[in-house]
Short mmCIF file of C-alpha atoms in Angstrom, two decimals:
data_model
loop_
_atom_site.label_atom_id
_atom_site.label_comp_id
_atom_site.label_asym_id
_atom_site.label_seq_id
_atom_site.Cartn_x
_atom_site.Cartn_y
_atom_site.Cartn_z
CA MET E 1 -0.08 -0.29 -0.32
CA SER E 2 0.87 3.27 -0.67
CA GLU E 3 2.90 5.94 1.77
CA SER E 4 0.21 8.48 0.07
CA LEU E 5 -2.93 6.54 1.29
CA MET E 6 -5.01 7.17 3.79
CA VAL E 7 -7.53 4.97 3.72
CA SER E 8 -7.80 1.49 1.24
CA ALA E 9 -10.97 -0.13 0.97
CA VAL E 10 -10.63 -3.42 -1.01
CA ASP E 11 -13.96 -5.31 -1.46
CA ILE E 12 -15.94 -4.44 1.48
CA HIS E 13 -18.82 -6.18 2.44
CA LYS E 14 -21.03 -5.71 5.73
CA SER E 15 -24.48 -7.52 6.50
CA PHE E 16 -27.22 -7.07 9.38
CA GLY E 17 -28.38 -10.89 9.62
CA THR E 18 -28.90 -11.50 6.22
CA ASN E 19 -29.59 -8.12 4.97
CA GLU E 20 -26.31 -6.92 3.27
CA VAL E 21 -25.78 -3.31 3.48
CA LEU E 22 -22.57 -2.89 1.37
CA LYS E 23 -22.11 -4.85 -0.85
CA GLY E 24 -18.47 -4.01 -2.09
CA ILE E 25 -17.00 -0.84 -1.66
CA THR E 26 -13.32 0.04 -3.57
CA LEU E 27 -11.78 3.24 -2.57
CA GLU E 28 -9.06 5.08 -1.25
CA VAL E 29 -8.30 8.64 0.33
CA LYS E 30 -4.79 10.14 0.10
CA ARG E 31 -3.72 11.93 2.84
CA GLY E 32 -4.78 15.53 3.12
CA GLU E 33 -7.92 14.86 1.54
CA VAL E 34 -11.29 16.04 1.79
CA MET E 35 -13.94 13.44 0.55
CA CYS E 36 -17.55 13.44 0.74
CA LEU E 37 -19.70 10.88 0.87
CA VAL E 38 -22.99 10.96 -0.68
CA GLY E 39 -26.42 9.31 -1.31
CA PRO E 40 -29.90 8.72 -0.91
CA SER E 41 -30.31 6.73 3.23
CA GLY E 42 -29.91 3.45 3.38
CA SER E 43 -27.40 3.81 0.72
CA GLY E 44 -25.01 1.99 3.18
CA LYS E 45 -22.77 5.51 3.27
CA SER E 46 -22.76 5.87 6.89
CA THR E 47 -21.88 2.36 7.75
CA PHE E 48 -18.96 2.38 5.63
CA LEU E 49 -17.93 5.16 7.88
CA ARG E 50 -18.73 3.24 10.99
CA CYS E 51 -16.37 0.13 9.69
CA ILE E 52 -13.43 2.78 9.07
CA ASN E 53 -14.36 3.43 12.64
CA HIS E 54 -14.74 -0.48 13.67
CA LEU E 55 -17.52 0.84 15.39
CA GLU E 56 -18.83 -2.30 13.16
CA ARG E 57 -17.13 -5.09 12.19
CA ILE E 58 -16.74 -5.66 8.35
CA ASN E 59 -18.06 -9.74 6.78
CA SER E 60 -14.94 -9.60 4.13
CA GLY E 61 -12.78 -7.38 2.52
CA ARG E 62 -9.70 -5.57 2.91
CA LEU E 63 -9.71 -1.97 5.24
CA MET E 64 -6.25 -0.40 5.90
CA VAL E 65 -5.93 2.57 7.37
CA ASP E 66 -2.63 4.49 7.71
CA ASN E 67 -1.50 1.16 6.49
CA GLN E 68 -2.90 -0.48 9.39
CA LEU E 69 -5.30 -3.37 8.69
CA ILE E 70 -8.26 -2.48 11.11
CA GLY E 71 -9.95 -4.98 13.83
CA TYR E 72 -6.68 -7.18 13.04
CA ARG E 73 -3.21 -8.39 12.67
CA GLU E 74 -1.78 -9.61 10.14
CA SER E 75 0.97 -12.86 10.52
CA ASN E 76 1.76 -15.67 8.13
CA GLY E 77 -0.73 -15.16 6.47
CA LYS E 78 -3.45 -15.30 8.93
CA LEU E 79 -5.62 -12.19 10.28
CA HIS E 80 -6.53 -12.82 13.88
CA GLU E 81 -8.83 -10.39 15.82
CA LEU E 82 -7.36 -7.66 17.73
CA LYS E 83 -7.28 -7.53 21.89
CA PRO E 84 -9.64 -4.81 22.97
CA SER E 85 -6.53 -2.66 23.66
CA GLU E 86 -5.18 -2.47 20.29
CA ALA E 87 -8.29 -1.32 18.63
CA ALA E 88 -9.18 1.22 21.12
CA ALA E 89 -5.85 2.29 19.96
CA GLN E 90 -6.90 2.34 16.80
CA ARG E 91 -9.53 4.51 17.20
CA VAL E 92 -7.51 7.41 19.25
CA GLY E 93 -5.82 8.00 15.61
CA ILE E 94 -9.91 7.81 13.82
CA GLY E 95 -11.47 10.91 15.10
CA MET E 96 -15.83 10.74 14.48
CA VAL E 97 -18.42 13.04 14.16
CA PHE E 98 -21.17 11.85 15.26
CA GLN E 99 -24.98 13.40 13.45
CA LYS E 100 -26.51 13.81 16.54
CA PHE E 101 -23.21 14.94 18.50
CA ASN E 102 -23.29 12.68 21.70
CA LEU E 103 -21.88 15.01 23.60
CA PHE E 104 -21.38 13.77 27.28
CA PRO E 105 -24.58 15.67 29.15
CA HIS E 106 -22.56 14.87 32.22
CA LEU E 107 -19.95 16.70 31.45
CA THR E 108 -19.21 20.01 30.85
CA ALA E 109 -17.63 21.64 27.68
CA LEU E 110 -14.68 21.52 27.98
CA ASP E 111 -14.24 18.41 30.57
CA ASN E 112 -15.90 17.13 26.94
CA VAL E 113 -13.38 18.12 25.49
CA ILE E 114 -10.65 17.11 27.79
CA SER E 115 -12.62 13.28 28.54
CA GLY E 116 -10.44 11.57 26.06
CA MET E 117 -7.45 13.06 26.65
CA ILE E 118 -6.70 12.27 31.01
CA ARG E 119 -9.38 9.04 30.49
CA VAL E 120 -7.46 7.50 27.64
CA GLN E 121 -4.62 9.52 27.11
CA LYS E 122 -3.06 10.16 30.44
CA ILE E 123 -2.48 13.84 29.78
CA ASP E 124 -1.88 15.84 33.22
CA ARG E 125 -4.82 17.68 33.80
CA THR E 126 -3.13 21.17 33.70
CA ILE E 127 -1.67 20.33 30.40
CA ALA E 128 -5.53 18.72 29.06
CA ILE E 129 -7.18 22.10 30.41
CA ALA E 130 -4.84 24.93 28.05
CA GLU E 131 -4.78 22.57 25.14
CA GLY E 132 -9.56 21.99 25.80
CA THR E 133 -9.57 25.50 26.07
CA GLU E 134 -7.27 26.12 22.56
CA LEU E 135 -9.41 23.89 20.79
CA LEU E 136 -12.32 25.00 22.20
CA ARG E 137 -10.79 28.61 20.87
CA ARG E 138 -10.14 27.51 17.95
CA VAL E 139 -14.20 26.51 17.15
CA GLY E 140 -15.44 29.73 18.13
CA LEU E 141 -16.15 28.60 21.59
CA ALA E 142 -14.48 29.74 24.24
CA ASP E 143 -16.48 30.99 26.38
CA LYS E 144 -18.60 28.24 26.95
CA LEU E 145 -16.08 26.24 28.54
CA GLU E 146 -18.30 25.42 31.49
CA HIS E 147 -21.21 25.66 29.75
CA TYR E 148 -22.75 21.53 29.97
CA PRO E 149 -24.44 20.05 26.62
CA ALA E 150 -28.31 21.36 27.57
CA HIS E 151 -27.36 24.54 27.37
CA LEU E 152 -25.30 24.73 24.14
CA SER E 153 -26.98 25.24 20.74
CA GLY E 154 -27.53 21.73 18.47
CA GLY E 155 -24.46 24.05 16.09
CA GLN E 156 -22.20 25.19 19.47
CA GLN E 157 -22.71 21.03 20.94
CA GLN E 158 -21.84 20.17 17.13
CA ARG E 159 -18.33 22.13 17.75
CA VAL E 160 -17.83 21.46 20.59
CA ALA E 161 -18.21 17.01 19.56
CA ILE E 162 -15.46 18.33 16.57
CA ALA E 163 -12.49 19.46 19.05
CA ARG E 164 -13.21 16.48 21.45
CA SER E 165 -12.75 14.33 18.18
CA LEU E 166 -9.36 16.65 17.39
CA ALA E 167 -7.60 16.61 21.38
CA MET E 168 -7.06 12.96 20.72
CA LYS E 169 -4.76 14.68 18.07
CA PRO E 170 -6.28 11.77 14.57
CA LYS E 171 -4.82 11.72 11.45
CA LEU E 172 -7.65 10.59 10.04
CA MET E 173 -11.16 12.73 10.51
CA LEU E 174 -14.93 10.97 10.52
CA PHE E 175 -18.07 12.72 9.92
CA ASP E 176 -21.48 10.98 10.03
CA GLU E 177 -24.49 13.72 8.18
CA PRO E 178 -22.57 16.19 11.37
CA THR E 179 -25.46 18.60 10.07
CA SER E 180 -28.50 16.98 9.32
CA ALA E 181 -29.60 17.32 13.06
CA LEU E 182 -29.56 20.95 13.11
CA ASP E 183 -31.09 23.61 12.35
CA PRO E 184 -31.00 25.29 9.26
CA GLU E 185 -29.30 28.83 10.18
CA LEU E 186 -27.16 26.45 12.47
CA VAL E 187 -25.66 24.33 9.72
CA GLY E 188 -23.61 27.22 8.39
CA GLU E 189 -21.21 27.70 11.36
CA VAL E 190 -20.63 23.46 11.89
CA LEU E 191 -19.55 23.96 8.13
CA ASP E 192 -17.26 26.63 8.52
CA ALA E 193 -15.30 24.96 10.85
CA MET E 194 -14.88 21.79 8.98
CA LYS E 195 -13.47 24.09 6.27
CA GLN E 196 -11.33 25.38 8.89
CA LEU E 197 -10.29 22.23 9.48
CA ALA E 198 -9.58 20.93 5.55
CA GLN E 199 -7.39 23.93 4.98
CA SER E 200 -4.93 22.79 8.08
CA GLY E 201 -4.63 19.66 5.80
CA MET E 202 -6.51 17.09 7.73
CA THR E 203 -7.70 14.17 6.20
CA MET E 204 -11.54 13.87 6.59
CA ILE E 205 -14.54 11.98 5.35
CA VAL E 206 -17.56 13.51 5.28
CA VAL E 207 -21.07 11.63 4.67
CA THR E 208 -22.85 14.67 4.17
CA HIS E 209 -26.47 15.88 2.11
CA GLU E 210 -24.58 19.39 1.80
CA MET E 211 -23.61 19.51 -1.15
CA GLY E 212 -22.17 23.45 -1.72
CA PHE E 213 -19.74 22.68 0.67
CA ALA E 214 -19.07 19.35 -1.06
CA ARG E 215 -18.52 21.48 -4.35
CA GLU E 216 -16.52 24.35 -2.21
CA VAL E 217 -14.51 21.81 0.37
CA ALA E 218 -14.23 18.47 -1.15
CA ASP E 219 -11.33 17.20 -3.14
CA SER E 220 -13.23 14.47 -4.37
CA LEU E 221 -17.25 13.30 -3.83
CA VAL E 222 -18.26 9.43 -4.27
CA PHE E 223 -21.89 9.12 -4.42
CA MET E 224 -23.09 5.68 -3.33
CA ASP E 225 -26.46 3.78 -4.08
CA GLY E 226 -28.09 -0.31 -2.80
CA GLY E 227 -23.97 -0.63 -1.04
CA VAL E 228 -22.34 0.03 -3.76
CA VAL E 229 -20.19 2.58 -5.15
CA VAL E 230 -21.85 4.47 -8.55
CA GLU E 231 -19.78 6.57 -8.77
CA SER E 232 -16.63 8.68 -7.91
CA GLY E 233 -14.77 12.06 -9.01
CA ASP E 234 -14.46 15.30 -8.62
CA PRO E 235 -17.43 16.81 -7.14
CA GLU E 236 -17.36 20.24 -10.12
CA GLU E 237 -17.43 17.35 -12.18
CA VAL E 238 -19.78 14.40 -10.81
CA LEU E 239 -22.22 17.68 -10.00
CA ARG E 240 -21.81 18.78 -12.82
CA SER E 241 -22.74 15.88 -15.18
CA PRO E 242 -23.16 13.10 -13.57
CA LYS E 243 -22.55 10.02 -15.35
CA HIS E 244 -25.27 7.52 -13.90
CA GLU E 245 -28.44 8.22 -14.13
CA ARG E 246 -29.02 6.99 -10.22
CA THR E 247 -27.23 10.00 -9.53
CA ARG E 248 -28.62 11.90 -11.75
CA ALA E 249 -32.04 11.55 -9.89
CA PHE E 250 -30.19 11.89 -6.76
CA LEU E 251 -28.95 15.57 -7.43
CA SER E 252 -31.84 16.27 -8.87
CA LYS E 253 -33.78 16.15 -5.66
CA VAL E 254 -31.39 17.63 -3.26
CA LEU E 255 -29.70 20.26 -5.34
CA MET V 1 -65.21 49.05 22.94
CA ALA V 2 -62.57 46.32 24.23
CA ARG V 3 -61.51 46.51 27.26
CA SER V 4 -57.81 47.00 28.01
CA THR V 5 -55.77 43.42 28.24
CA LYS V 6 -53.34 45.17 30.87
CA SER V 7 -56.04 44.68 33.48
CA THR V 8 -55.59 42.24 35.93
CA ILE V 9 -58.53 39.53 35.33
CA GLN V 10 -61.74 39.81 37.88
CA ALA V 11 -63.05 35.97 37.76
CA VAL V 12 -65.23 34.41 40.80
CA PRO V 13 -62.87 31.34 41.10
CA LEU V 14 -63.94 28.05 40.98
CA ARG V 15 -65.68 26.49 43.97
CA HIS V 16 -64.01 23.48 45.22
CA PRO V 17 -67.37 22.61 47.93
CA PHE V 18 -66.00 18.56 47.49
CA ARG V 19 -62.33 19.20 48.52
CA TRP V 20 -63.75 20.77 52.05
CA ALA V 21 -65.79 18.76 52.53
CA ALA V 22 -63.21 15.98 51.96
CA ALA V 23 -60.87 17.28 53.51
CA PHE V 24 -62.49 17.84 56.42
CA TYR V 25 -64.25 14.62 57.36
CA PHE V 26 -60.67 13.44 57.36
CA VAL V 27 -59.46 16.20 59.70
CA LEU V 28 -62.79 15.20 62.34
CA ILE V 29 -61.82 10.97 61.52
CA GLY V 30 -57.79 12.13 62.41
CA VAL V 31 -58.11 13.93 65.36
CA ALA V 32 -61.37 11.39 66.95
CA PHE V 33 -58.38 8.62 66.26
CA ILE V 34 -55.74 10.87 68.24
CA VAL V 35 -58.30 12.23 71.16
CA ASP V 36 -59.62 8.59 71.84
CA ALA V 37 -55.84 6.77 71.41
CA LEU V 38 -54.57 9.18 73.88
CA HIS V 39 -57.28 8.27 76.77
CA ARG V 40 -56.86 4.16 75.20
CA SER V 41 -55.51 2.52 78.45
CA ALA V 42 -54.32 0.22 76.14
CA TYR V 43 -52.03 2.14 74.32
CA ASP V 44 -50.09 2.78 77.50
CA TRP V 45 -48.33 6.06 77.02
CA LYS V 46 -46.36 5.91 80.34
CA ALA V 47 -44.70 2.32 78.76
CA PHE V 48 -44.27 4.51 75.81
CA TYR V 49 -42.51 7.55 77.39
CA LYS V 50 -40.14 5.48 79.49
CA TYR V 51 -38.84 3.40 76.94
CA VAL V 52 -38.92 5.65 74.13
CA PHE V 53 -35.77 6.71 75.29
CA ASP V 54 -34.55 3.65 76.39
CA VAL V 55 -31.04 2.82 76.39
CA ARG V 56 -31.53 -0.59 75.27
CA VAL V 57 -33.77 0.52 72.61
CA PHE V 58 -31.44 3.15 71.85
CA LYS V 59 -28.61 0.89 71.59
CA ALA V 60 -31.34 -1.39 69.59
CA ALA V 61 -32.10 1.15 67.03
CA GLY V 62 -28.43 1.15 66.33
CA VAL V 63 -27.91 -1.86 65.12
CA THR V 64 -30.83 -1.20 62.76
CA LEU V 65 -29.15 1.43 62.11
CA SER V 66 -25.35 0.02 61.14
CA LEU V 67 -27.12 -3.28 60.06
CA THR V 68 -29.39 -0.86 57.18
CA ALA V 69 -25.48 0.78 56.24
CA ILE V 70 -23.19 -1.82 56.13
CA SER V 71 -25.66 -4.30 54.52
CA MET V 72 -26.84 -1.98 51.94
CA PHE V 73 -23.30 -0.47 51.17
CA ILE V 74 -21.72 -4.11 50.20
CA ALA V 75 -25.17 -4.22 48.35
CA ILE V 76 -25.35 -1.31 45.70
CA ILE V 77 -21.23 -2.03 45.23
CA TRP V 78 -22.65 -5.92 44.70
CA GLY V 79 -25.35 -5.13 42.73
CA VAL V 80 -23.58 -2.47 40.49
CA ALA V 81 -20.55 -5.40 39.96
CA LEU V 82 -23.75 -7.28 38.57
CA ALA V 83 -25.39 -4.93 36.19
CA VAL V 84 -22.06 -4.43 35.26
CA MET V 85 -21.04 -7.84 34.74
CA ARG V 86 -24.71 -8.87 32.93
CA ARG V 87 -23.38 -5.99 30.20
CA SER V 88 -19.79 -6.85 29.82
CA PRO V 89 -18.71 -8.34 26.77
CA ASN V 90 -17.14 -11.84 28.73
CA PRO V 91 -20.07 -14.28 28.20
CA VAL V 92 -18.38 -16.13 32.09
CA PHE V 93 -19.23 -12.67 33.46
CA ARG V 94 -22.79 -12.40 32.18
CA GLN V 95 -23.80 -15.77 33.17
CA VAL V 96 -22.63 -15.94 36.69
CA SER V 97 -24.18 -12.66 36.92
CA TRP V 98 -27.55 -14.48 35.65
CA PHE V 99 -27.31 -17.13 38.02
CA PHE V 100 -27.12 -14.76 41.45
CA ILE V 101 -29.63 -12.83 40.40
CA TRP V 102 -31.68 -16.10 40.32
CA VAL V 103 -30.93 -17.75 42.96
CA PHE V 104 -30.97 -14.28 45.77
CA ARG V 105 -34.09 -13.22 43.85
CA GLY V 106 -35.70 -16.04 43.73
CA THR V 107 -35.97 -17.98 46.98
CA PRO V 108 -37.13 -15.59 50.19
CA VAL V 109 -35.52 -13.04 52.11
CA TYR V 110 -36.71 -14.60 55.38
CA VAL V 111 -35.26 -18.26 53.46
CA GLN V 112 -32.45 -17.05 53.67
CA LEU V 113 -31.21 -15.68 56.49
CA VAL V 114 -32.55 -18.77 57.92
CA PHE V 115 -30.45 -20.51 55.92
CA TRP V 116 -27.18 -17.88 56.93
CA GLY V 117 -27.78 -19.34 60.50
CA LEU V 118 -27.32 -22.81 59.70
CA LEU V 119 -24.04 -22.22 57.66
CA SER V 120 -22.19 -24.13 60.55
CA THR V 121 -24.28 -26.88 60.32
CA ILE V 122 -23.98 -27.34 57.04
CA TYR V 123 -20.47 -26.35 56.93
CA HIS V 124 -18.23 -26.76 59.23
CA SER V 125 -15.41 -24.94 57.53
CA PHE V 126 -14.20 -23.46 53.75
CA PHE V 127 -10.84 -24.07 52.14
CA ILE V 128 -9.01 -22.11 49.73
CA GLY V 129 -6.70 -23.77 47.77
CA ILE V 130 -6.16 -27.10 45.46
CA PRO V 131 -8.51 -30.07 47.93
CA ASP V 132 -6.87 -33.54 48.24
CA ILE V 133 -3.37 -32.57 47.62
CA HIS V 134 -1.18 -32.77 50.80
CA PHE V 135 1.90 -33.90 51.11
CA GLY V 136 1.67 -35.21 55.04
CA HIS V 137 -0.40 -32.52 57.55
CA PHE V 138 0.45 -29.27 54.51
CA TYR V 139 -2.34 -28.18 52.16
CA LEU V 140 -1.62 -26.63 49.41
CA GLY V 141 -4.31 -24.15 50.59
CA VAL V 142 -6.24 -22.59 53.95
CA HIS V 143 -8.60 -24.21 56.15
CA PHE V 144 -11.61 -21.32 57.50
CA PRO V 145 -13.17 -22.71 60.50
CA ILE V 146 -16.49 -21.72 60.55
CA SER V 147 -17.19 -21.40 64.31
CA GLN V 148 -20.93 -22.89 66.84
CA THR V 149 -20.91 -18.91 67.16
CA ALA V 150 -19.73 -17.22 64.04
CA SER V 151 -21.38 -14.16 64.35
CA LEU V 152 -25.04 -13.73 64.06
CA TYR V 153 -24.15 -10.07 63.43
CA TRP V 154 -22.13 -10.77 60.71
CA LEU V 155 -24.43 -13.43 59.11
CA ALA V 156 -27.73 -10.97 59.10
CA ILE V 157 -25.58 -8.90 57.10
CA ILE V 158 -24.59 -11.64 54.71
CA GLY V 159 -27.95 -12.46 54.03
CA LEU V 160 -29.74 -8.75 54.09
CA SER V 161 -26.75 -7.83 51.67
CA LEU V 162 -26.99 -10.53 49.38
CA ASN V 163 -30.38 -10.76 49.02
CA GLU V 164 -30.50 -6.69 48.21
CA ALA V 165 -27.85 -7.09 45.44
CA ALA V 166 -29.78 -9.01 43.27
CA TYR V 167 -32.47 -6.62 43.34
CA MET V 168 -30.04 -3.54 42.74
CA ALA V 169 -28.83 -5.36 40.52
CA GLU V 170 -31.83 -4.75 38.05
CA ILE V 171 -32.56 -0.92 39.17
CA VAL V 172 -28.81 -0.45 38.81
CA ARG V 173 -29.14 -2.84 35.17
CA ALA V 174 -32.23 -0.69 34.05
CA GLY V 175 -30.21 2.78 35.07
CA LEU V 176 -27.56 1.50 32.76
CA LEU V 177 -30.20 1.13 29.94
CA SER V 178 -31.46 4.04 29.85
CA VAL V 179 -28.33 5.94 28.89
CA ASP V 180 -28.43 6.90 24.94
CA GLU V 181 -26.29 4.22 23.30
CA GLY V 182 -24.62 7.21 20.91
CA GLN V 183 -22.66 7.84 24.59
CA GLU V 184 -21.11 4.15 24.21
CA GLU V 185 -20.20 4.87 21.07
CA ALA V 186 -18.76 8.19 21.22
CA ALA V 187 -16.54 7.18 24.31
CA THR V 188 -15.22 3.78 22.19
CA SER V 189 -14.29 6.55 18.74
CA LEU V 190 -12.89 8.29 21.37
CA GLY V 191 -10.45 5.05 22.35
CA MET V 192 -11.71 4.53 25.84
CA SER V 193 -11.54 0.95 27.13
CA TRP V 194 -15.69 -0.58 27.78
CA TRP V 195 -14.80 -0.88 31.09
CA THR V 196 -13.34 2.81 31.09
CA THR V 197 -17.01 4.28 29.15
CA MET V 198 -18.87 2.33 31.97
CA ARG V 199 -16.72 3.75 34.66
CA PHE V 200 -16.48 7.75 33.05
CA ILE V 201 -19.47 7.97 30.45
CA VAL V 202 -22.04 5.46 31.26
CA ILE V 203 -22.69 4.71 35.19
CA PRO V 204 -22.28 8.14 36.08
CA GLN V 205 -25.32 9.16 33.50
CA ALA V 206 -27.28 6.28 34.66
CA MET V 207 -27.10 7.25 38.35
CA ARG V 208 -30.35 10.00 37.67
CA ILE V 209 -32.21 7.21 36.95
CA ILE V 210 -30.36 4.71 39.66
CA ILE V 211 -30.88 6.63 42.71
CA PRO V 212 -35.10 7.15 43.08
CA PRO V 213 -35.27 3.53 43.50
CA THR V 214 -32.16 2.97 45.91
CA GLY V 215 -33.82 5.38 48.42
CA ASN V 216 -36.89 3.25 48.12
CA GLU V 217 -34.27 -0.04 48.44
CA ILE V 218 -32.62 1.56 51.33
CA ILE V 219 -35.60 2.41 53.30
CA SER V 220 -37.12 -1.16 53.09
CA MET V 221 -33.57 -2.97 53.99
CA LEU V 222 -34.27 -0.53 57.33
CA LYS V 223 -37.83 -2.42 57.50
CA THR V 224 -36.52 -5.28 56.48
CA THR V 225 -34.21 -5.90 58.83
CA SER V 226 -36.64 -6.55 61.37
CA LEU V 227 -36.79 -9.62 59.46
CA VAL V 228 -32.93 -11.11 60.88
CA THR V 229 -33.98 -12.63 63.50
CA ALA V 230 -34.17 -15.80 61.44
CA VAL V 231 -31.09 -16.22 62.49
CA PRO V 232 -31.54 -15.75 65.09
CA LEU V 233 -29.96 -12.10 65.95
CA ILE V 234 -32.08 -10.60 68.18
CA THR V 235 -29.76 -7.07 68.68
CA ASP V 236 -31.73 -5.60 66.01
CA LEU V 237 -34.61 -2.36 67.24
CA TYR V 238 -37.81 -4.73 66.78
CA ALA V 239 -36.49 -7.96 68.14
CA ARG V 240 -34.80 -6.32 71.41
CA THR V 241 -38.59 -4.28 72.29
CA ARG V 242 -40.36 -7.47 71.52
CA ASN V 243 -37.87 -8.24 73.84
CA ILE V 244 -39.05 -6.22 76.37
CA SER V 245 -42.64 -6.51 75.79
CA ASP V 246 -42.01 -10.10 77.50
CA GLU V 247 -40.24 -9.23 80.71
CA ILE V 248 -42.86 -6.85 81.03
CA TYR V 249 -46.28 -8.44 80.07
CA ASN V 250 -47.24 -4.90 78.10
CA PRO V 251 -46.65 -5.60 74.22
CA ILE V 252 -48.63 -2.53 72.66
CA PRO V 253 -46.32 0.65 74.00
CA LEU V 254 -43.02 -1.22 72.90
CA LEU V 255 -44.94 -2.05 69.23
CA MET V 256 -45.08 2.09 69.09
CA VAL V 257 -41.85 2.36 69.99
CA ALA V 258 -40.34 1.13 67.58
CA CYS V 259 -42.30 2.32 64.70
CA ALA V 260 -41.72 5.51 66.15
CA TRP V 261 -38.15 4.91 65.28
CA TYR V 262 -38.32 3.09 62.39
CA LEU V 263 -40.70 6.29 61.29
CA PHE V 264 -38.31 8.29 62.16
CA PHE V 265 -35.30 6.85 60.45
CA THR V 266 -37.17 6.59 56.84
CA THR V 267 -38.48 10.44 57.40
CA VAL V 268 -34.59 11.18 57.53
CA LEU V 269 -33.61 8.94 55.03
CA MET V 270 -36.32 10.52 52.80
CA PHE V 271 -35.51 13.88 52.90
CA VAL V 272 -31.32 12.97 52.12
CA GLN V 273 -32.49 11.40 48.61
CA TYR V 274 -34.12 14.43 47.63
CA PHE V 275 -30.94 16.14 48.27
CA VAL V 276 -29.45 13.46 46.85
CA GLU V 277 -31.58 13.72 43.80
CA LYS V 278 -30.71 16.91 42.93
CA ARG V 279 -27.51 16.46 43.16
CA PHE V 280 -27.65 14.32 40.31
CA ALA V 281 -29.80 16.03 38.13
CA ARG V 282 -26.56 18.39 37.31
CA GLY V 283 -26.38 19.50 33.51
CA HIS V 284 -29.38 17.89 32.73
CA SER V 285 -33.20 18.28 33.84
CA PRO V 286 -34.30 21.53 31.94
CA LEU V 287 -36.31 22.45 35.09
CA LEU V 288 -33.32 22.59 36.96
CA ARG V 289 -31.68 24.75 34.52
CA VAL V 290 -34.34 27.41 34.99
CA SER V 291 -33.93 27.52 38.61
CA HIS V 292 -30.30 27.89 38.40
CA GLU V 293 -29.98 31.09 35.74
#
């Protein structure tokens, strides 16, 4: 696998019971690339994202992040399941932002951000607080450090969630419909934070319905439907002249 | 012309004649009962006043309180452990927990207490080590004899706490289930281990759900301690007051003494519960948020 690749997925299959959700996904994400995954609901975008973080276990195929097999270790041509601690260590390098934010409601914004640093990386609390404060300042929430999630708007909560993921210094960030649960007027502030992150060179995979964001920020666009990649390429091109009928039908509804 | 909407509404308030009648009726019954009780010789208020602060009763109340506190302390810790074990990815833990709850919740606490009292009859000693392997008199392990006079107090505590742990486990389990799945996912994606996730993310949030029924269990335990006579332990509040009433051939005032103490303790516990519940609602209840600002 090439050094320039961050994610390499080859023929990924995933079923829930008899329902096959991913039917052979193959794609590559380069270092520093921002990829947007779009497609109708039920197309398998979110499942694929969760597989990259090993929140779901794939049934077949080969999934690598930063030249490391996800969930398994390979020796003598055999796959060995990772110990829970090893799987956890892999996840540290992969940040994830959820549609419903999933902030810890019993912790303040700052404590949310430093929770991983303190509980996982065992960083000294004073240092963690300094870093956490800086991260929250960068997403524009310097004045909300001591607020509980319930006291924050959806947009603010999602920005705290982004800061919380960044606190682990990930090499890859996954966004699972980060703006879908937000009121329309709050979408912009979250997209701005993501844009900033993209400009800093972070490798990102974003499941989204925000075509404007895809066109402006993404390096590549992947259209998924029915558990397969239908079409992919330069966002501008795919959005302007989709080659497949299914892509065209979908885009005509969301654009 | 419309009247100014600013003026306060002047309306005849709705009347509730039946409420008033019912209230009057119940107050009347209450007063009649009290007046009657004050003069009824069977209550023997003199004896009540004589014994309610009697040193023996006072000490017995202390025993009841310590039985409750220690048993609940063990039961809560063991109950949390059982509930967490039932959620564990480890199937051995899940089965052990299920089996424990099945046995201890499935049999009456009174019967369990009798069994604990008979412990030294059933088992003469217990042994930790590898059985049946010995070199002369040297065993690979340690023998603990169970004395005929094994402390009834501690047997009572073991009996009460193991039974209660089974109930606490179910309460804690309900609390853990109430925490949104996304919480565990978010913690996992940050690289937290299963146990770290439980300890710092799931359990603290479950507390809000766990505390009200736990308060209820503590109050229930306070009264269940009156069953330790099955062990037989006879130093607790109920057994002691029975004992005194046998001496003076007058059971009723001493039952009243016991009730007075139980009620006093439960009243204190209800106040404590109120404040603990408030503490754990932090960052959660929208009502609390309003009152904070």
